Amino acid sequence: MASVNSPAFLNAFRGLRICASVPLRQIRTPILRQSRTLEAAGRLPNVRAFSTTSPVLGTWLEPSLNRKKKMAKGRPRVATGGSTKGTTVIWGDYGLRMIDHHRRISAKQLKMAEDTIKVRLRGEKYRLYKRKCCNVGVYVSGNEMRMGKGKGSFDHWATRMAVSQVLFEIKGRIHEQIVRDAFRLAGNKLPGQWEFVKKGDAPVVGITKLDGTTLEDLKRPRRQIAPTELLQASAPTPVTEAGSTSDASRSP
């Protein structure tokens, strides 16, 4: 009886053995990857654990720069040598362009303009492109006055906006009049004067639109040389000195 039942018991015990169908090396690999991901996330500040998105350090309104490091506010760089950089719509279909004067625009003003556009275009399918980044730190000392030594503490971020540069672009399935209205409301929140442009419009050099003209025409001298006939006709007449007699007076 015992000899007959022994193979059955052996088979039962063999079935109770814990055998891994997957090799141990393949089991350890995800664990190691997860531990490395946690270590990398712990090194970076302001990064959530178990996140599959890439960390974003800084935004277009507040870059990842050291606020304690002083920097000059500076002036917007206005290209006077015939540059059309940043004056046309590149990615979108419509754009908002400055037309009056270069200046600095604060991050608070840009945020208000962006929120105004998003509220006006709520429910529409579009994509908004921002062409500027607030990378200039503005520091104040006291009541915005230089009292003594020192530059002052950090106040806000700003960007340098040159004349005839595009600030916002929109691309999507939206009617042109709706985009015009959204940009009109955004321009009211921003300092200066703004205009609505479309993709394919002529670029601008300074305040001169290259509509029918080229950069070579602008570089040529504006003073036109008159033809030789007009130069001879406008030649100065001979002037006789006092006390001298001319040939006409000598003839009887």
CSV table of C-alpha atoms in Angstrom, one decimal, residues 13 22 26 31 46 54 79 87 122 125 133 143 187 189 211 217 222 252:
chain,number,residue,atom,x,y,z
A,13,PHE,CA,5.3,17.4,-3.3
A,22,VAL,CA,10.8,34.0,-15.5
A,26,GLN,CA,14.5,39.7,-15.8
A,31,ILE,CA,13.2,47.0,-9.9
A,46,ASN,CA,10.3,70.3,-7.6
A,54,SER,CA,9.9,65.2,-18.3
A,79,ALA,CA,18.1,96.3,-35.5
A,87,THR,CA,8.6,90.6,-37.7
A,122,ARG,CA,-12.7,79.3,-24.8
A,125,LYS,CA,-9.6,74.4,-31.1
A,133,CYS,CA,10.4,84.9,-22.9
A,143,ASN,CA,10.8,103.5,-3.5
A,187,GLY,CA,-3.5,94.5,-27.0
A,189,LYS,CA,-3.9,94.8,-21.7
A,211,ASP,CA,5.7,95.7,-49.4
A,217,ASP,CA,16.3,99.6,-52.3
A,222,ARG,CA,17.7,108.5,-51.1
A,252,PRO,CA,28.1,150.1,-79.5
